[in-house]
XYZ file of C-alpha atoms in Angstrom:
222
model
C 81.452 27.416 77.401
C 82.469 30.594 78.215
C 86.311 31.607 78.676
C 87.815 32.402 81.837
C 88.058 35.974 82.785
C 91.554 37.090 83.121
C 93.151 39.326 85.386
C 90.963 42.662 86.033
C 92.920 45.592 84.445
C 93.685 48.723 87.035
C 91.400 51.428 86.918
C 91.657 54.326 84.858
C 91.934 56.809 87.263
C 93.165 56.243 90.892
C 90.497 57.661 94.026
C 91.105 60.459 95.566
C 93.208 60.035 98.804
C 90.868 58.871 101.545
C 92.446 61.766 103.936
C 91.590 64.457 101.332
C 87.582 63.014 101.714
C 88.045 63.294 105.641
C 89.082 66.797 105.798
C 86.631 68.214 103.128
C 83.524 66.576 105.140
C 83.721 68.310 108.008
C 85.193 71.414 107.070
C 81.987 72.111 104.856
C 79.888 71.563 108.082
C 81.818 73.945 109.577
C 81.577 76.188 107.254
C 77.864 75.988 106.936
C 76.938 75.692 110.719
C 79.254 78.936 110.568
C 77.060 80.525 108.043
C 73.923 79.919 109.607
C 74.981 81.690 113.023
C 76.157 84.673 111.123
C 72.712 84.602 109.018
C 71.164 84.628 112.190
C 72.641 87.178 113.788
C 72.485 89.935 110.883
C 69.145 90.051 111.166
C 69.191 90.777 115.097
C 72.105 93.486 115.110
C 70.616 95.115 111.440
C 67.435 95.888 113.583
C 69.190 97.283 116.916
C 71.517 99.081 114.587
C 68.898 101.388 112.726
C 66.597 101.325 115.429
C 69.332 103.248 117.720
C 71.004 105.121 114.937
C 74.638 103.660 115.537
C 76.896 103.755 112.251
C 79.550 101.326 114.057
C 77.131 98.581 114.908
C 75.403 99.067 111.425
C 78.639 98.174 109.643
C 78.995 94.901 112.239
C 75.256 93.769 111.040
C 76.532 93.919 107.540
C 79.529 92.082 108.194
C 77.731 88.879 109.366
C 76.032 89.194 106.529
C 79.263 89.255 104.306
C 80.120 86.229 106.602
C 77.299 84.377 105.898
C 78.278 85.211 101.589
C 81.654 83.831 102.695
C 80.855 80.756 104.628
C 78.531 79.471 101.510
C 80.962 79.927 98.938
C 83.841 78.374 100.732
C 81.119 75.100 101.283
C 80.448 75.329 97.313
C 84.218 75.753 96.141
C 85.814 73.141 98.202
C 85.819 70.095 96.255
C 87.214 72.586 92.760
C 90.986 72.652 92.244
C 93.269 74.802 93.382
C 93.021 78.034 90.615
C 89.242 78.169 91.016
C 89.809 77.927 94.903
C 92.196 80.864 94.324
C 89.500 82.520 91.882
C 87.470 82.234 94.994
C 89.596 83.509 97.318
C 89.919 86.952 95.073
C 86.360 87.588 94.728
C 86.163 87.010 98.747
C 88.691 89.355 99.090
C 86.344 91.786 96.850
C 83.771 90.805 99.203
C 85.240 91.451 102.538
C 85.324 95.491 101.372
C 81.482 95.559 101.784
C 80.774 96.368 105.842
C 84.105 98.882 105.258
C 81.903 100.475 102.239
C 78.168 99.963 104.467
C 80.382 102.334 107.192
C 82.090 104.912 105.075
C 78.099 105.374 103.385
C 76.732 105.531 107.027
C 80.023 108.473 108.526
C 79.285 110.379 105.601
C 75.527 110.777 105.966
C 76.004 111.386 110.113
C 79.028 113.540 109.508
C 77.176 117.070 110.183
C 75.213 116.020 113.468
C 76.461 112.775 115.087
C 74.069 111.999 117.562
C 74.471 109.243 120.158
C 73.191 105.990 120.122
C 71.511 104.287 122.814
C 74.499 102.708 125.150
C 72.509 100.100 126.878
C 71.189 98.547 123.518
C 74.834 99.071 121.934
C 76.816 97.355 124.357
C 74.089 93.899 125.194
C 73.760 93.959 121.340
C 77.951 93.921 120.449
C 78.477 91.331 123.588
C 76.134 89.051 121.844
C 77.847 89.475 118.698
C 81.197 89.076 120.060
C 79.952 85.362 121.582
C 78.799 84.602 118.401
C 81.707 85.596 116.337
C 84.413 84.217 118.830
C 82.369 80.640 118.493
C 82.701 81.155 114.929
C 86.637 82.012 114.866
C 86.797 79.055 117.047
C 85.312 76.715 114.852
C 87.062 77.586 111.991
C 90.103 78.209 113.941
C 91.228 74.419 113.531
C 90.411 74.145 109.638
C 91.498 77.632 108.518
C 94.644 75.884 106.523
C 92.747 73.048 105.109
C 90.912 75.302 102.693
C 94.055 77.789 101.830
C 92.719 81.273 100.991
C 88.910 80.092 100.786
C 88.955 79.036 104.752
C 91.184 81.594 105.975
C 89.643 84.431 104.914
C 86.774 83.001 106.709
C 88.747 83.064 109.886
C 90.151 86.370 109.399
C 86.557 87.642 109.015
C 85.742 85.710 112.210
C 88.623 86.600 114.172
C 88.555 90.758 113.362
C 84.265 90.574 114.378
C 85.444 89.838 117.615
C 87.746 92.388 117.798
C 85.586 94.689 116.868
C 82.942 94.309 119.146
C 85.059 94.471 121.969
C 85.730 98.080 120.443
C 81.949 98.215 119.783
C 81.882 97.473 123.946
C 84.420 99.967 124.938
C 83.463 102.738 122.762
C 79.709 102.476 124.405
C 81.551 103.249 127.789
C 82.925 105.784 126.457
C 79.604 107.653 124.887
C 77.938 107.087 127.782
C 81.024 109.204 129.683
C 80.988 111.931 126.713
C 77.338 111.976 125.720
C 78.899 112.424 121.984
C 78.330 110.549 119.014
C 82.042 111.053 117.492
C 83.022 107.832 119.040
C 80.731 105.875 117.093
C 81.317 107.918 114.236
C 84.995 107.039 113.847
C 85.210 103.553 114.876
C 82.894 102.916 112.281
C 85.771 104.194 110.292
C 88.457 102.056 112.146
C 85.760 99.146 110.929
C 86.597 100.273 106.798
C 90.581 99.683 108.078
C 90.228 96.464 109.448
C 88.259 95.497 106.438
C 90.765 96.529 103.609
C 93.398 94.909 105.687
C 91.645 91.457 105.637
C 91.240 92.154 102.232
C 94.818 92.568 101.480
C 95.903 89.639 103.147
C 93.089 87.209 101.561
C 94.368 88.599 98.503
C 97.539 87.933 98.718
C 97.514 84.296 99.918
C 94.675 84.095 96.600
C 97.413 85.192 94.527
C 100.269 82.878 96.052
C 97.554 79.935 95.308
C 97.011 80.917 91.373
C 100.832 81.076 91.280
C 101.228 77.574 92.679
C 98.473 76.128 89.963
C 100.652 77.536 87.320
C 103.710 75.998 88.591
C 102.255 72.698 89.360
C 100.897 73.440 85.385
C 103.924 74.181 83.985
C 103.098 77.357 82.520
C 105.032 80.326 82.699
C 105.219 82.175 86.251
C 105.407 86.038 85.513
């Protein structure tokens, strides 16, 4: 006859808190719905871009690509702990340099004879960018703090898009008022600001994140 089983012992490990499951769960679809627009839309604005010769809307195209880089490696690194999500962050920060890099390449060849690009095409093309990036910064706009540095240099990213193709908008008003192609030239240089800026302040919450894993650690905070 077989003995009674006695009390069941407590597990080994406890489950992770069933709030940390909720907020994970949808912030990955987020981030991947987010991913897909901007996948989308890179290949729309990298045609219109070359095909009128604008450097400014060129370095936009490559930032939705960046976006999309951004948006998948947030929905991979979410469930590590806190110094790989700050490893993360750093290497996004590395990342968000690329459009500023795609524009400084693109001013330097159109330097000696900036021609104008085509207005109408500029301006339809940026105002259907700026839709999709301001859905974007919305949607991320709610879980930007749940992911520390990995979701909020998503919504930085988000957030300065739109900005810039408002500028995208206004400086098309202006070439067509100056028949020049200076304006495009240099806001594609305002673009390379914008983008070492984000990248400064991705950084920097990155680094505040490693310094909070070695503290919760206890190792040694230089």
């Amino acid at each position: 006859m077989p003995l009674p089983a006695g009390p069941a012992e407590p597990p080994s490990s406890s489950p992770p808190p069933p709030h940390r499951l909720l907020e994970v769960g949808p912030l990955r679809r987020v981030v991947l719905t987010v991913a897909g627009l901007n996948l989308a839309w890179f290949f729309v604005e990298v045609a219109v871009a070359l095909a009128i010769g604008s450097v400014a809307l060129f370095a936009d195209s490559v930032d939705f690509l960046e976006d999309t880089a951004i948006n998948l490696l947030i929905a991979l690194a979410l469930g590590w702990g806190v110094r790989h999500r700050a490893l993360a962050g750093k290497v996004m920060a590395g990342i968000l340099l690329v459009p500023a890099a795609a524009a400084v390449w693109q001013a330097v060849q159109k330097w000696g004879d900036p021609a104008p690009p085509h207005v109408g095409w500029l301006v339809v093309t940026a105002g259907s960018a700026a839709l999709v990036n301001g859905l974007c910064a919305w949607l991320l706009a709610r879980a930007r703090s749940d992911g520390g540095s990995l979701s909020r240099a998503a919504y930085l990213s988000a957030r300065n898009d739109v900005l810039i193709n408002v500028a995208i908008i206004a400086m098309g008003v202006v070439t067509a008022l100056t028949g020049s192609g200076w304006p495009d030239l240099l806001l594609g240089l305002g673009i390379v600001a914008l983008g070492v800026h984000a990248a400064a302040e991705v950084w920097e919450v990155a680094s505040e994140e490693h310094l909070a894993a070695k503290a919760l650690a206890g190792e040694d905070i230089d």
